[in-house]
JSON list of C-alpha atoms and ligand atoms in Angstrom, two decimals:
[
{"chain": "I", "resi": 774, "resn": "UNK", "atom": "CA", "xyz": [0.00, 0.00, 0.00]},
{"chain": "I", "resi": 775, "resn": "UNK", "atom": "CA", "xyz": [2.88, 2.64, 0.67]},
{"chain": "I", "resi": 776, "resn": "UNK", "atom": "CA", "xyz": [4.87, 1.29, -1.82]},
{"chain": "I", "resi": 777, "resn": "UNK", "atom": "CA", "xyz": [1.95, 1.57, -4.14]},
{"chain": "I", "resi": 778, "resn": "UNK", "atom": "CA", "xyz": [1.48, 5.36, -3.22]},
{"chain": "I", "resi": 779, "resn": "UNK", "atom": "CA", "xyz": [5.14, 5.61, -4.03]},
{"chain": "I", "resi": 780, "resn": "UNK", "atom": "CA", "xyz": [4.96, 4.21, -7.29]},
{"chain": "I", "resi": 781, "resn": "UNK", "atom": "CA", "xyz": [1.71, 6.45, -8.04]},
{"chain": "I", "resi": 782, "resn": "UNK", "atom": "CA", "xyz": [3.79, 9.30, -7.73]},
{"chain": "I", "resi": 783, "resn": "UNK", "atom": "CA", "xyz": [6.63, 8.91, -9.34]},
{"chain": "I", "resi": 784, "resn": "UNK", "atom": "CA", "xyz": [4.90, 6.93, -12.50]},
{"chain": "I", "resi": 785, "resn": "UNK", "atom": "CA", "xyz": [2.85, 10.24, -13.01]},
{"chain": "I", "resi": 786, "resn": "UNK", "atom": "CA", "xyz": [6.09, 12.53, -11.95]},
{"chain": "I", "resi": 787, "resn": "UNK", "atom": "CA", "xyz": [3.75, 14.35, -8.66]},
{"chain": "I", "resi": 788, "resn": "UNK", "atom": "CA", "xyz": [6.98, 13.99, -6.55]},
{"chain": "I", "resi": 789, "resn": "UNK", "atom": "CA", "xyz": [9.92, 14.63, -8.24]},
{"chain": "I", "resi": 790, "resn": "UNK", "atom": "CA", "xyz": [12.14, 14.93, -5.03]},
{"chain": "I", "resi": 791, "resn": "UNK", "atom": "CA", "xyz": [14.17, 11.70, -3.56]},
{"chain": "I", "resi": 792, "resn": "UNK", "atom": "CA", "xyz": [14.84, 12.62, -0.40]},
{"chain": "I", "resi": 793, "resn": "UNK", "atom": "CA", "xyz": [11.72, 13.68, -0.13]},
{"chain": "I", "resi": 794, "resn": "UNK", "atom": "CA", "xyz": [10.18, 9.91, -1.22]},
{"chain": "I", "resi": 795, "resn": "UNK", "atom": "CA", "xyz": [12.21, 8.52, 1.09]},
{"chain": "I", "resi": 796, "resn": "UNK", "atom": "CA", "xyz": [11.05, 11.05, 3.72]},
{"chain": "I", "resi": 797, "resn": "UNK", "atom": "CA", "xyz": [7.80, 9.49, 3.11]},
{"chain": "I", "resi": 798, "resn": "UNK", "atom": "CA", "xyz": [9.21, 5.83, 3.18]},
{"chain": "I", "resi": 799, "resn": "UNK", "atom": "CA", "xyz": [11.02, 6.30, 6.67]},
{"chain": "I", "resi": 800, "resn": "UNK", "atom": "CA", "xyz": [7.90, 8.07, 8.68]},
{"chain": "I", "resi": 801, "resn": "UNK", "atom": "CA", "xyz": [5.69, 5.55, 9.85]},
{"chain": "I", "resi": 802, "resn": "UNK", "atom": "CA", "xyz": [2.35, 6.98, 8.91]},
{"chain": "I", "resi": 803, "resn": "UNK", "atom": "CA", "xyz": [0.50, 4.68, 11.37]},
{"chain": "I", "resi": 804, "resn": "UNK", "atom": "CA", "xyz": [1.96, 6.08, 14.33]},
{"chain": "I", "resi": 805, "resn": "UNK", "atom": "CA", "xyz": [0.02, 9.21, 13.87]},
{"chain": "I", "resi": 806, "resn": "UNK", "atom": "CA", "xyz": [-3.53, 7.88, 13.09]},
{"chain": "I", "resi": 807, "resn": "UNK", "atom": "CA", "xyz": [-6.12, 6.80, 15.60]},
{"chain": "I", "resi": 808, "resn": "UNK", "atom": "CA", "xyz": [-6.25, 2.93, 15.78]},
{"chain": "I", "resi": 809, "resn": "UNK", "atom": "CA", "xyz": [-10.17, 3.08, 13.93]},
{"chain": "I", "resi": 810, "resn": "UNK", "atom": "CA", "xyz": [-8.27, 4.22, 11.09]},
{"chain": "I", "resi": 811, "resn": "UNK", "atom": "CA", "xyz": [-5.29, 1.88, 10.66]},
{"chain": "I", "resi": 812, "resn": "UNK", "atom": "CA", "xyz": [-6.60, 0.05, 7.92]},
{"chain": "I", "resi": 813, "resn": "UNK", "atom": "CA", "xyz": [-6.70, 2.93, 6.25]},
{"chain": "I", "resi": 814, "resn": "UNK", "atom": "CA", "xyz": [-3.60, 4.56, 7.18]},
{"chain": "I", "resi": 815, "resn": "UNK", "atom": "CA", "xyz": [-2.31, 4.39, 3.18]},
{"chain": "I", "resi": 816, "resn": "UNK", "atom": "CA", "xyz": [-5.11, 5.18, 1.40]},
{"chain": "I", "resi": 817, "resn": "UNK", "atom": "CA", "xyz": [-4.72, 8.65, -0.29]},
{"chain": "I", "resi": 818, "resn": "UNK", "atom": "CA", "xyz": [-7.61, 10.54, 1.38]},
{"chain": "I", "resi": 819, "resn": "UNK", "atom": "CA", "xyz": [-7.71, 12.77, 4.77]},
{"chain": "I", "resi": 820, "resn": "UNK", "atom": "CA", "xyz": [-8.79, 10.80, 8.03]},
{"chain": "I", "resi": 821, "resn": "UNK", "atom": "CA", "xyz": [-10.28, 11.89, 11.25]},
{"chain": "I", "resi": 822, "resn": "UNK", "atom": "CA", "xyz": [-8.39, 12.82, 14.29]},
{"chain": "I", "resi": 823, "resn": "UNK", "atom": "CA", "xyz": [-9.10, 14.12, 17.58]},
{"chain": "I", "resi": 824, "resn": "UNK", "atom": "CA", "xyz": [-11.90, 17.47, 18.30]},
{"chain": "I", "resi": 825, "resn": "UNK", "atom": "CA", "xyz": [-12.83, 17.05, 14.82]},
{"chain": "I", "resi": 826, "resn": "UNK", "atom": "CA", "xyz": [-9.78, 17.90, 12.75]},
{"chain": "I", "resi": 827, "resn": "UNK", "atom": "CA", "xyz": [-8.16, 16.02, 10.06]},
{"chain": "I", "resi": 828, "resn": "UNK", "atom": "CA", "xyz": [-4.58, 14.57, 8.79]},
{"chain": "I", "resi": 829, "resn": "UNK", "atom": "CA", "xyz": [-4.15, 15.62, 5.46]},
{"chain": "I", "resi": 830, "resn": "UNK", "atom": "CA", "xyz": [-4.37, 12.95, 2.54]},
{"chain": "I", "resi": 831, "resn": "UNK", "atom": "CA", "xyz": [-1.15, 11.64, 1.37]},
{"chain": "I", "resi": 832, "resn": "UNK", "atom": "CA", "xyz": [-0.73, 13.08, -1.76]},
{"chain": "I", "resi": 833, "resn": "UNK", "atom": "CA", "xyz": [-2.03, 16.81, -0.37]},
{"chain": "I", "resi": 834, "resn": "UNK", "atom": "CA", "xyz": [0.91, 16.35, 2.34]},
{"chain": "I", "resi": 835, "resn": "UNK", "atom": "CA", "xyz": [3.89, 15.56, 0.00]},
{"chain": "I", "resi": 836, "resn": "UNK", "atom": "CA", "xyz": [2.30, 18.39, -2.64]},
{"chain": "I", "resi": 837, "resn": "UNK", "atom": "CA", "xyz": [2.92, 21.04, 0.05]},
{"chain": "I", "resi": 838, "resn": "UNK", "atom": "CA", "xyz": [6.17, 19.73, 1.45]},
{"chain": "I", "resi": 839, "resn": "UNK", "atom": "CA", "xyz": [7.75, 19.88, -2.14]},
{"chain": "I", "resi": 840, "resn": "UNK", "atom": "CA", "xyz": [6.61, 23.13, -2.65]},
{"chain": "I", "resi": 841, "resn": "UNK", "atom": "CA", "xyz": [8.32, 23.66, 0.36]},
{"chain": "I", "resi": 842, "resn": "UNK", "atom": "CA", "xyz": [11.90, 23.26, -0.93]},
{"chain": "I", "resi": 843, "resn": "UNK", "atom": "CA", "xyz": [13.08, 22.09, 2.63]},
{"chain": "I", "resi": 844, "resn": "UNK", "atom": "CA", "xyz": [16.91, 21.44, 2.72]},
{"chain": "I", "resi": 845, "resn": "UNK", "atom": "CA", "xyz": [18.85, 20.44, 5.54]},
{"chain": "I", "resi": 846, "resn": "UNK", "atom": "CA", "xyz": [19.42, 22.15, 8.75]},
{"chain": "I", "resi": 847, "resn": "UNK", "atom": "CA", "xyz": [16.95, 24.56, 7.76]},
{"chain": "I", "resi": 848, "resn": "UNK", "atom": "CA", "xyz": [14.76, 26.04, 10.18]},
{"chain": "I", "resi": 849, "resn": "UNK", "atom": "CA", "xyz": [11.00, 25.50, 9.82]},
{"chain": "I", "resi": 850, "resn": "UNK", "atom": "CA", "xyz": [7.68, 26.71, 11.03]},
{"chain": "I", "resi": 851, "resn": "UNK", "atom": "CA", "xyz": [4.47, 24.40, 10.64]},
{"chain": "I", "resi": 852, "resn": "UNK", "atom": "CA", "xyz": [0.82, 26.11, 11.44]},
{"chain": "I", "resi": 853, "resn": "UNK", "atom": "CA", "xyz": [-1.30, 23.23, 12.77]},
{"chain": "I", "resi": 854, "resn": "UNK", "atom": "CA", "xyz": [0.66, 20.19, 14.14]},
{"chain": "I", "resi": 855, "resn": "UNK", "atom": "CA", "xyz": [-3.11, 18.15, 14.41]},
{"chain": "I", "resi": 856, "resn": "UNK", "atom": "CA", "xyz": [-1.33, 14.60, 14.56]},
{"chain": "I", "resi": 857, "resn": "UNK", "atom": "CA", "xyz": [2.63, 15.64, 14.44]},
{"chain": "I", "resi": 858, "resn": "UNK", "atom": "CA", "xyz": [2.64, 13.51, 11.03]},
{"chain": "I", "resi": 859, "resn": "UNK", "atom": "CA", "xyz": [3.72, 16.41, 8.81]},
{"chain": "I", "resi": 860, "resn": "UNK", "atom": "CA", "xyz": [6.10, 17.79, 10.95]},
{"chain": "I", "resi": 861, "resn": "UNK", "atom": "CA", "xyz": [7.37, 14.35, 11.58]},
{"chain": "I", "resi": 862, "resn": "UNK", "atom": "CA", "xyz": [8.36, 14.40, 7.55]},
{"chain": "I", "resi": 863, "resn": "UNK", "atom": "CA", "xyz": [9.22, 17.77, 8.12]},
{"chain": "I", "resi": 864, "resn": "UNK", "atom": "CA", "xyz": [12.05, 16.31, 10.39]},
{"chain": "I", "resi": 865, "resn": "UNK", "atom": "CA", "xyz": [13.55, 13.79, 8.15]},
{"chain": "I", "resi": 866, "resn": "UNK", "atom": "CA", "xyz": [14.02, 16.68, 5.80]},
{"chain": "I", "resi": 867, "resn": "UNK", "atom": "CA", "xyz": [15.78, 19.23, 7.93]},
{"chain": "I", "resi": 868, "resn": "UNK", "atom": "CA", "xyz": [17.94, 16.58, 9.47]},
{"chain": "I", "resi": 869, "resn": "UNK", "atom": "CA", "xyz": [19.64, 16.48, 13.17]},
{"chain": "I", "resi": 870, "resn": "UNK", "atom": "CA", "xyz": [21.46, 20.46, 12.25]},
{"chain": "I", "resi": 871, "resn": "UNK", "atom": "CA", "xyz": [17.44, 21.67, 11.63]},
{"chain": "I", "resi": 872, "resn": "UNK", "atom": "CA", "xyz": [14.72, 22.26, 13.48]},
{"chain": "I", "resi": 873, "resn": "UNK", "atom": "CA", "xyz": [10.79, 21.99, 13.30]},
{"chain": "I", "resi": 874, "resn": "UNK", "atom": "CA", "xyz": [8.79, 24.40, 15.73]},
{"chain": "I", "resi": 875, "resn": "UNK", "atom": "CA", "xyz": [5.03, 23.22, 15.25]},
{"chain": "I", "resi": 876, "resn": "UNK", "atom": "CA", "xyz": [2.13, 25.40, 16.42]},
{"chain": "I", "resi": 877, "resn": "UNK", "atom": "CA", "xyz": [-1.14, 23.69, 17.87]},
{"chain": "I", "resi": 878, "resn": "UNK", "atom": "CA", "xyz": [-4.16, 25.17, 19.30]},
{"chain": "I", "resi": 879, "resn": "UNK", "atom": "CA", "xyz": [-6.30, 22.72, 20.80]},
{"chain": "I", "resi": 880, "resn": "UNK", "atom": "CA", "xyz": [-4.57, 21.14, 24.04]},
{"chain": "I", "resi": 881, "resn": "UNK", "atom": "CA", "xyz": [-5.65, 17.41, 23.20]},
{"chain": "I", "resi": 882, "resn": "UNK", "atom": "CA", "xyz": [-3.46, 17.70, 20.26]},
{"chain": "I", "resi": 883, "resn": "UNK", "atom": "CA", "xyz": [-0.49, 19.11, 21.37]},
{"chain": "I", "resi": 884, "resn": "UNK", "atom": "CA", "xyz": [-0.80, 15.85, 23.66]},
{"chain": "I", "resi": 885, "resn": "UNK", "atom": "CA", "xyz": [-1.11, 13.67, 21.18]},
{"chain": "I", "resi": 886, "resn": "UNK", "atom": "CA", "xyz": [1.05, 15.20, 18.51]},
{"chain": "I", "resi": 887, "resn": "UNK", "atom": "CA", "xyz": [3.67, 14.97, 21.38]},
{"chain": "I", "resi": 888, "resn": "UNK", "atom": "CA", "xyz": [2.93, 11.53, 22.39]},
{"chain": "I", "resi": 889, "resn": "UNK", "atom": "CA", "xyz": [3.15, 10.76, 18.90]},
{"chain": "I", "resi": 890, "resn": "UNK", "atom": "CA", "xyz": [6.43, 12.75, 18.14]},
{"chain": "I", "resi": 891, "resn": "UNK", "atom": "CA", "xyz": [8.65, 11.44, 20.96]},
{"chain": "I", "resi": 892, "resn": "UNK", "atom": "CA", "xyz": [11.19, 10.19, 19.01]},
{"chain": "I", "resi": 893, "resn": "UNK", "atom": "CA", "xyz": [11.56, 13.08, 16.89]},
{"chain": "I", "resi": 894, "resn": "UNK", "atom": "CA", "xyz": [14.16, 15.70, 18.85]},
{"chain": "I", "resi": 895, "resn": "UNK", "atom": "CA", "xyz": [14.55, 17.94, 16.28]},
{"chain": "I", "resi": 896, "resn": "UNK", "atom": "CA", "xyz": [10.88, 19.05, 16.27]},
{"chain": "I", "resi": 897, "resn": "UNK", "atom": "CA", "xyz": [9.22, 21.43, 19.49]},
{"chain": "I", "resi": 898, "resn": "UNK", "atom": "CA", "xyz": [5.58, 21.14, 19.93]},
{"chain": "I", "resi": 899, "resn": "UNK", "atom": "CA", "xyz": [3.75, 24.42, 20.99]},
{"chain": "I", "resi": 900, "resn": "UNK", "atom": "CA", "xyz": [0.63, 25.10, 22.53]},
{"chain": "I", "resi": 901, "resn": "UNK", "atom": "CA", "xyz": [-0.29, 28.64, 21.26]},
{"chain": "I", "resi": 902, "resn": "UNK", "atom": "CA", "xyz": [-2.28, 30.37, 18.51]},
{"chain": "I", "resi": 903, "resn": "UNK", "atom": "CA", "xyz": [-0.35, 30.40, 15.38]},
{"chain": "I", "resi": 904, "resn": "UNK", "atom": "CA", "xyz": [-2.21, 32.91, 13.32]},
{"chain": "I", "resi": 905, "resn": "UNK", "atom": "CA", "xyz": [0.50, 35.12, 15.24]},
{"chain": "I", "resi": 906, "resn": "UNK", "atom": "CA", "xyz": [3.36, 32.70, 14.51]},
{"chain": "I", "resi": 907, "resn": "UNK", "atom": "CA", "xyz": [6.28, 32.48, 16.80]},
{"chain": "I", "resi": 908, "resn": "UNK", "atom": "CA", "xyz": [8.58, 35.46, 17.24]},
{"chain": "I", "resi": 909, "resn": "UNK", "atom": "CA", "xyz": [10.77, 33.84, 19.84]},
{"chain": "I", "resi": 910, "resn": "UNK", "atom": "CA", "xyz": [12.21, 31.82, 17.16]},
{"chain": "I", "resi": 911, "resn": "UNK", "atom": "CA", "xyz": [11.97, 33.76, 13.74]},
{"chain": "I", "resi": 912, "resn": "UNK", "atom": "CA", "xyz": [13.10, 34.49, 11.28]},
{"chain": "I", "resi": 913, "resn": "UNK", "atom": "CA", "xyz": [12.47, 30.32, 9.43]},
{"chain": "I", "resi": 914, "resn": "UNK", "atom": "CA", "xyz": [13.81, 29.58, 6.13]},
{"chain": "I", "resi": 915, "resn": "UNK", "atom": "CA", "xyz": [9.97, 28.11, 5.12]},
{"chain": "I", "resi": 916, "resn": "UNK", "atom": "CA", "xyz": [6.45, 28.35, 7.09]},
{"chain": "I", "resi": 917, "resn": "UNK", "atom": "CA", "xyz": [3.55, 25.66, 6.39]},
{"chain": "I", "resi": 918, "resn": "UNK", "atom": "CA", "xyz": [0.13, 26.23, 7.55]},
{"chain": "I", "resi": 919, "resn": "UNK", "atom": "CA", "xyz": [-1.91, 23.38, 7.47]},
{"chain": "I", "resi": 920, "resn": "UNK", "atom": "CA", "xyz": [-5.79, 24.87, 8.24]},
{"chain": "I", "resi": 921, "resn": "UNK", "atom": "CA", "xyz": [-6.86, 27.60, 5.73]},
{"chain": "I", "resi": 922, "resn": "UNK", "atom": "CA", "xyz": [-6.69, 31.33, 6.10]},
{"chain": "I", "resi": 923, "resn": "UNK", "atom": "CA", "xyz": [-8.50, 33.98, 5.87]},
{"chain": "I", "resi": 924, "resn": "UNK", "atom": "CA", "xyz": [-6.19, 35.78, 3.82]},
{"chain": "I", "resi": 925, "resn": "UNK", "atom": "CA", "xyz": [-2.59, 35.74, 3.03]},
{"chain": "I", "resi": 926, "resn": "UNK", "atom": "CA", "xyz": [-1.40, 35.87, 6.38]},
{"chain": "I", "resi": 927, "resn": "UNK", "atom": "CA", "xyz": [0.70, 39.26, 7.19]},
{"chain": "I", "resi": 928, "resn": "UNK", "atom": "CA", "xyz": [2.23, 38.19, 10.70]},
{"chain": "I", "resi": 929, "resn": "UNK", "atom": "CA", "xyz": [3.53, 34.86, 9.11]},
{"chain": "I", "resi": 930, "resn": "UNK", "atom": "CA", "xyz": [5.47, 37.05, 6.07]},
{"chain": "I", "resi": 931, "resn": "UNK", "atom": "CA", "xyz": [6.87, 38.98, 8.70]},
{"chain": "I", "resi": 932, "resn": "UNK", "atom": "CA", "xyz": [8.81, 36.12, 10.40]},
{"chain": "I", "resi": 933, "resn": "UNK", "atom": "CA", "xyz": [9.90, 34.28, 7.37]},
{"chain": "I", "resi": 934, "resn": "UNK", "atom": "CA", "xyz": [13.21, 34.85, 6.36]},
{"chain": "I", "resi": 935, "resn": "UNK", "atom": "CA", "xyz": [14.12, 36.74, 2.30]},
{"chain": "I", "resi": 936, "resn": "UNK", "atom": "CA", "xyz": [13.86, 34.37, 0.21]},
{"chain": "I", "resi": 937, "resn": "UNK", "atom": "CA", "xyz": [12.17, 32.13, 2.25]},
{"chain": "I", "resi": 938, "resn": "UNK", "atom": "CA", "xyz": [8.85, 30.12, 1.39]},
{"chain": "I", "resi": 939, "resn": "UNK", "atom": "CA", "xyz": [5.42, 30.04, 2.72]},
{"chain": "I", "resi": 940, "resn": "UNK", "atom": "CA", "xyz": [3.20, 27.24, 1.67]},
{"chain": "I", "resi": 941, "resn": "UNK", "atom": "CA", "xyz": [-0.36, 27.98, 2.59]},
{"chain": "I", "resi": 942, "resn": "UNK", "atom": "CA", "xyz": [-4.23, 27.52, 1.86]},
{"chain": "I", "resi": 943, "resn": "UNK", "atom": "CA", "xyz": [-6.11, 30.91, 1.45]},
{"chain": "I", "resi": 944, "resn": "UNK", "atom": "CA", "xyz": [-9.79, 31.04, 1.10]},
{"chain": "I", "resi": 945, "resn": "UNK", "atom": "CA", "xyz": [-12.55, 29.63, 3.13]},
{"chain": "I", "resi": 946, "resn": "UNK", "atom": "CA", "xyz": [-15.23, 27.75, 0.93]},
{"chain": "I", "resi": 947, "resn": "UNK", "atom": "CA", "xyz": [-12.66, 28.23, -2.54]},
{"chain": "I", "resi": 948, "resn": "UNK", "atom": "CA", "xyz": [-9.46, 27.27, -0.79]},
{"chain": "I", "resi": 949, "resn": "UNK", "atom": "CA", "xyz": [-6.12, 27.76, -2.95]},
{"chain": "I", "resi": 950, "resn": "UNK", "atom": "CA", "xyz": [-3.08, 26.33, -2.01]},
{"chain": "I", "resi": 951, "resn": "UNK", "atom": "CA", "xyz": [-0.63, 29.44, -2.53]},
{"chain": "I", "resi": 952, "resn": "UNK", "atom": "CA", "xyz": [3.30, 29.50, -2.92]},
{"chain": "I", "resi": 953, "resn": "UNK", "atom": "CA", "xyz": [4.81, 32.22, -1.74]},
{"chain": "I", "resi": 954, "resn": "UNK", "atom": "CA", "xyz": [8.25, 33.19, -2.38]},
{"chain": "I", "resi": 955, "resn": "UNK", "atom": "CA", "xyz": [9.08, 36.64, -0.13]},
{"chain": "I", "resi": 956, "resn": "UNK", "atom": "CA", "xyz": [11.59, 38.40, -2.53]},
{"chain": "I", "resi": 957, "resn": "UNK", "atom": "CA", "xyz": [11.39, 42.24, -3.33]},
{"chain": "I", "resi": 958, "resn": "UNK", "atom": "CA", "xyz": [7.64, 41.42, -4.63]},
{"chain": "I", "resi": 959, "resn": "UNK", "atom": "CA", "xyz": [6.37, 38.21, -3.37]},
{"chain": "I", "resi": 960, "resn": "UNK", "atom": "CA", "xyz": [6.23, 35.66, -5.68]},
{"chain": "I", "resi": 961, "resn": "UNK", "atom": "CA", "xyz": [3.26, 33.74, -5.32]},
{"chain": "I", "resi": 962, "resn": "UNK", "atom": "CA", "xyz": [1.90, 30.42, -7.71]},
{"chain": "I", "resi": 963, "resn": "UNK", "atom": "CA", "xyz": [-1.19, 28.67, -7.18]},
{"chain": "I", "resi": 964, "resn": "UNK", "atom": "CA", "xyz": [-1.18, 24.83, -6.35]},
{"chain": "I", "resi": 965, "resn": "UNK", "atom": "CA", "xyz": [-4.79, 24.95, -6.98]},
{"chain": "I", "resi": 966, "resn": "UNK", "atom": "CA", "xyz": [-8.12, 23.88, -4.89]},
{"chain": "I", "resi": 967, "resn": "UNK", "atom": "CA", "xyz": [-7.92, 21.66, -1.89]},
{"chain": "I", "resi": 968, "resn": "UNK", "atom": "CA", "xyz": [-9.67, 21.34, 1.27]},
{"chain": "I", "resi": 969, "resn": "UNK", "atom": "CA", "xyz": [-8.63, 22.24, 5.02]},
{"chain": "I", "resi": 970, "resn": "UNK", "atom": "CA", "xyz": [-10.19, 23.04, 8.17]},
{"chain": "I", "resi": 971, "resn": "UNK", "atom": "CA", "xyz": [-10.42, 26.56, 8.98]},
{"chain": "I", "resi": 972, "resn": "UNK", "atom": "CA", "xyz": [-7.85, 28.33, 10.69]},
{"chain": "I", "resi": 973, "resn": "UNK", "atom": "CA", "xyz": [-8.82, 29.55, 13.98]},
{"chain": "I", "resi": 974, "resn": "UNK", "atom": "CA", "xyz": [-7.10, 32.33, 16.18]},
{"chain": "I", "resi": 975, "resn": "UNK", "atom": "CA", "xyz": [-6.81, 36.16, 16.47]},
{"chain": "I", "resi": 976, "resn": "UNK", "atom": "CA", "xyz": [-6.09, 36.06, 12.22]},
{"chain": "I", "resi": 977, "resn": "UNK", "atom": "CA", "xyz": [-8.12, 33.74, 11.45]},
{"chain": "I", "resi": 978, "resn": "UNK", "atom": "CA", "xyz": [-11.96, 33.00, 10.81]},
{"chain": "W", "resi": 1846, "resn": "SAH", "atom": "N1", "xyz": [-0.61, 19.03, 9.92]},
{"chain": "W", "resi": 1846, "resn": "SAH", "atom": "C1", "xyz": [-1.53, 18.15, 10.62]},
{"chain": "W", "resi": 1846, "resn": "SAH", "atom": "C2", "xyz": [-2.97, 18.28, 10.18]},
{"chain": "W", "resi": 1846, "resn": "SAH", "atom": "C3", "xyz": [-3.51, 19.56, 10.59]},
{"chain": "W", "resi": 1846, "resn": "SAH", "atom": "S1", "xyz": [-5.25, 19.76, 10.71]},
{"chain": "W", "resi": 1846, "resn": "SAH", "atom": "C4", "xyz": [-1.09, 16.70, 10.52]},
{"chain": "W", "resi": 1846, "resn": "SAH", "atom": "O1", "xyz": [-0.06, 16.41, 9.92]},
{"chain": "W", "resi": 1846, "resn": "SAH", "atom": "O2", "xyz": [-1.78, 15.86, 11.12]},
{"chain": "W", "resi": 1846, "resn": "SAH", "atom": "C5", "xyz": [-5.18, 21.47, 11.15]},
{"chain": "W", "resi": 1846, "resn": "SAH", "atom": "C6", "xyz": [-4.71, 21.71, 12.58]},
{"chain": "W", "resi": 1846, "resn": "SAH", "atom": "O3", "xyz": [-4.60, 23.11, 12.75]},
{"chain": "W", "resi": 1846, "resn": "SAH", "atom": "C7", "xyz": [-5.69, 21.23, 13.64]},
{"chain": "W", "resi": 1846, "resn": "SAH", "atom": "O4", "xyz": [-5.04, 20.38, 14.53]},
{"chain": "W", "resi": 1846, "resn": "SAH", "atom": "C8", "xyz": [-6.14, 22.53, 14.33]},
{"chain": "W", "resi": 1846, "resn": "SAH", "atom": "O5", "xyz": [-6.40, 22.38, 15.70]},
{"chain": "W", "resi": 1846, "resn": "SAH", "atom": "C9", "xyz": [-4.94, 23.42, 14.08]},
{"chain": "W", "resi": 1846, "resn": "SAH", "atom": "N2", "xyz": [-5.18, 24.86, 14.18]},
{"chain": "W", "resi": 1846, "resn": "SAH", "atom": "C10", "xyz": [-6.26, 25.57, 13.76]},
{"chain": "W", "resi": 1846, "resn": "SAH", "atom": "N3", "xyz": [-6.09, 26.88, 14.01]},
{"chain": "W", "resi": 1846, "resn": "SAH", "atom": "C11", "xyz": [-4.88, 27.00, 14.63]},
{"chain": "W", "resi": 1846, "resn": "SAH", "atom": "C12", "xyz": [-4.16, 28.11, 15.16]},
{"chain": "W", "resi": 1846, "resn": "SAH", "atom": "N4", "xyz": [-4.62, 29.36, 15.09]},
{"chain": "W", "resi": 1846, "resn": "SAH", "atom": "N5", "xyz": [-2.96, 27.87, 15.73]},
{"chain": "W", "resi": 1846, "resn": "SAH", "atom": "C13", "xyz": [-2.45, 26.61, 15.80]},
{"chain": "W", "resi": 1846, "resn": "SAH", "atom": "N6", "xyz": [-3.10, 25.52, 15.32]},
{"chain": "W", "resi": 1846, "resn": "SAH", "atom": "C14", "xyz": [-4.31, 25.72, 14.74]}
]
């Protein structure tokens, strides 16, 4: 069934990125979804969590993470932790000289994200409101949010680094997965439509 997924996107040339295929091989995808759900754990569609929120489908996950451009040691910022699973392939990408800092607003999840994420060192769970980011730690080389905004999110901008990249969904019932590239103008391409849960928070809905 990985394997499968694997071969589904290379055959069609979705991923293009090794290392980031064998991100995808190493992280254990079953660790992060509720036991209800195992047999499902490699099928390419989202699946329930905890307090109603979702991990991401498969294919929707590595999409983002390529447009991420993640190299090692890099320093990253991840809106939504929900099950730790992306930041977990977040992890294999920066490598021990990186670092992940994942934001998570509901409580249960930062538990379980944690729980599920104990063998990851190079990624920090926090509890707190990311529509606001985290100063403490910026400026990061890229930013992922993983619930949709509003609108291109200002604060997040501010604490990414020149040149860095934002990957992030903008739009509440059209959501478009937007690129952004902070350079002089921002760059910014469209992934196209997907669906997320709703960003909640001071910026968002
Ligand atoms: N990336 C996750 C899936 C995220 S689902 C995974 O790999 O499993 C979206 C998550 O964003 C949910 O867990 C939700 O609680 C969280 N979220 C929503 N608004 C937030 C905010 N303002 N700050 C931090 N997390 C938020």
């Amino acid at each position: 069934m990985k394997q499968s997924l694997i071969d589904f996107w290379k055959e069609n040339k979705i991923i293009k990125s090794k290392k980031l295929l064998d991100a995808f091989k190493k992280t254990p995808r079953e660790d992060f979804i509720l036991k209800e759900h195992l047999n499902q754990t490699y099928t390419d569609i989202p699946l329930p969590i905890l307090e109603g929120q979702t991990i991401s489908q498969p294919t929707t996950i590595m999409l983002m993470t390529q447009a991420l451009e993640v190299r090692e040691g890099q320093k990253v910022l991840e809106i939504g932790t929900g099950s730790g699973y992306q930041a977990a392939i977040l992890s294999e990408l920066v490598g021990k000289k990186g670092k992940v800092f994942t934001l998570e607003i509901i409580q249960e999840l930062v538990k379980f994200s944690r729980k599920n994420l104990k063998n990851y060192k190079n990624v920090q769970v926090i509890e707190s409101d990311g529509s606001l980011g985290y100063e403490k730690e910026a400026p990061y080389d890229k930013i992922i949010v993983t619930a949709t905004c509003p609108e291109i999110p200002k604060k997040l901008l501010e604490q990414l680094k020149f040149n860095g990249i934002l990957v992030v969904p903008v739009g509440k019932f059209s959501q478009e997965m937007l690129v952004i590239k902070k350079e002089k103008q921002l760059q910014i391409k469209n992934l196209g439509s997907f669906v997320f849960v709703p960003l909640r928070g001071k910026y968002g809905f």
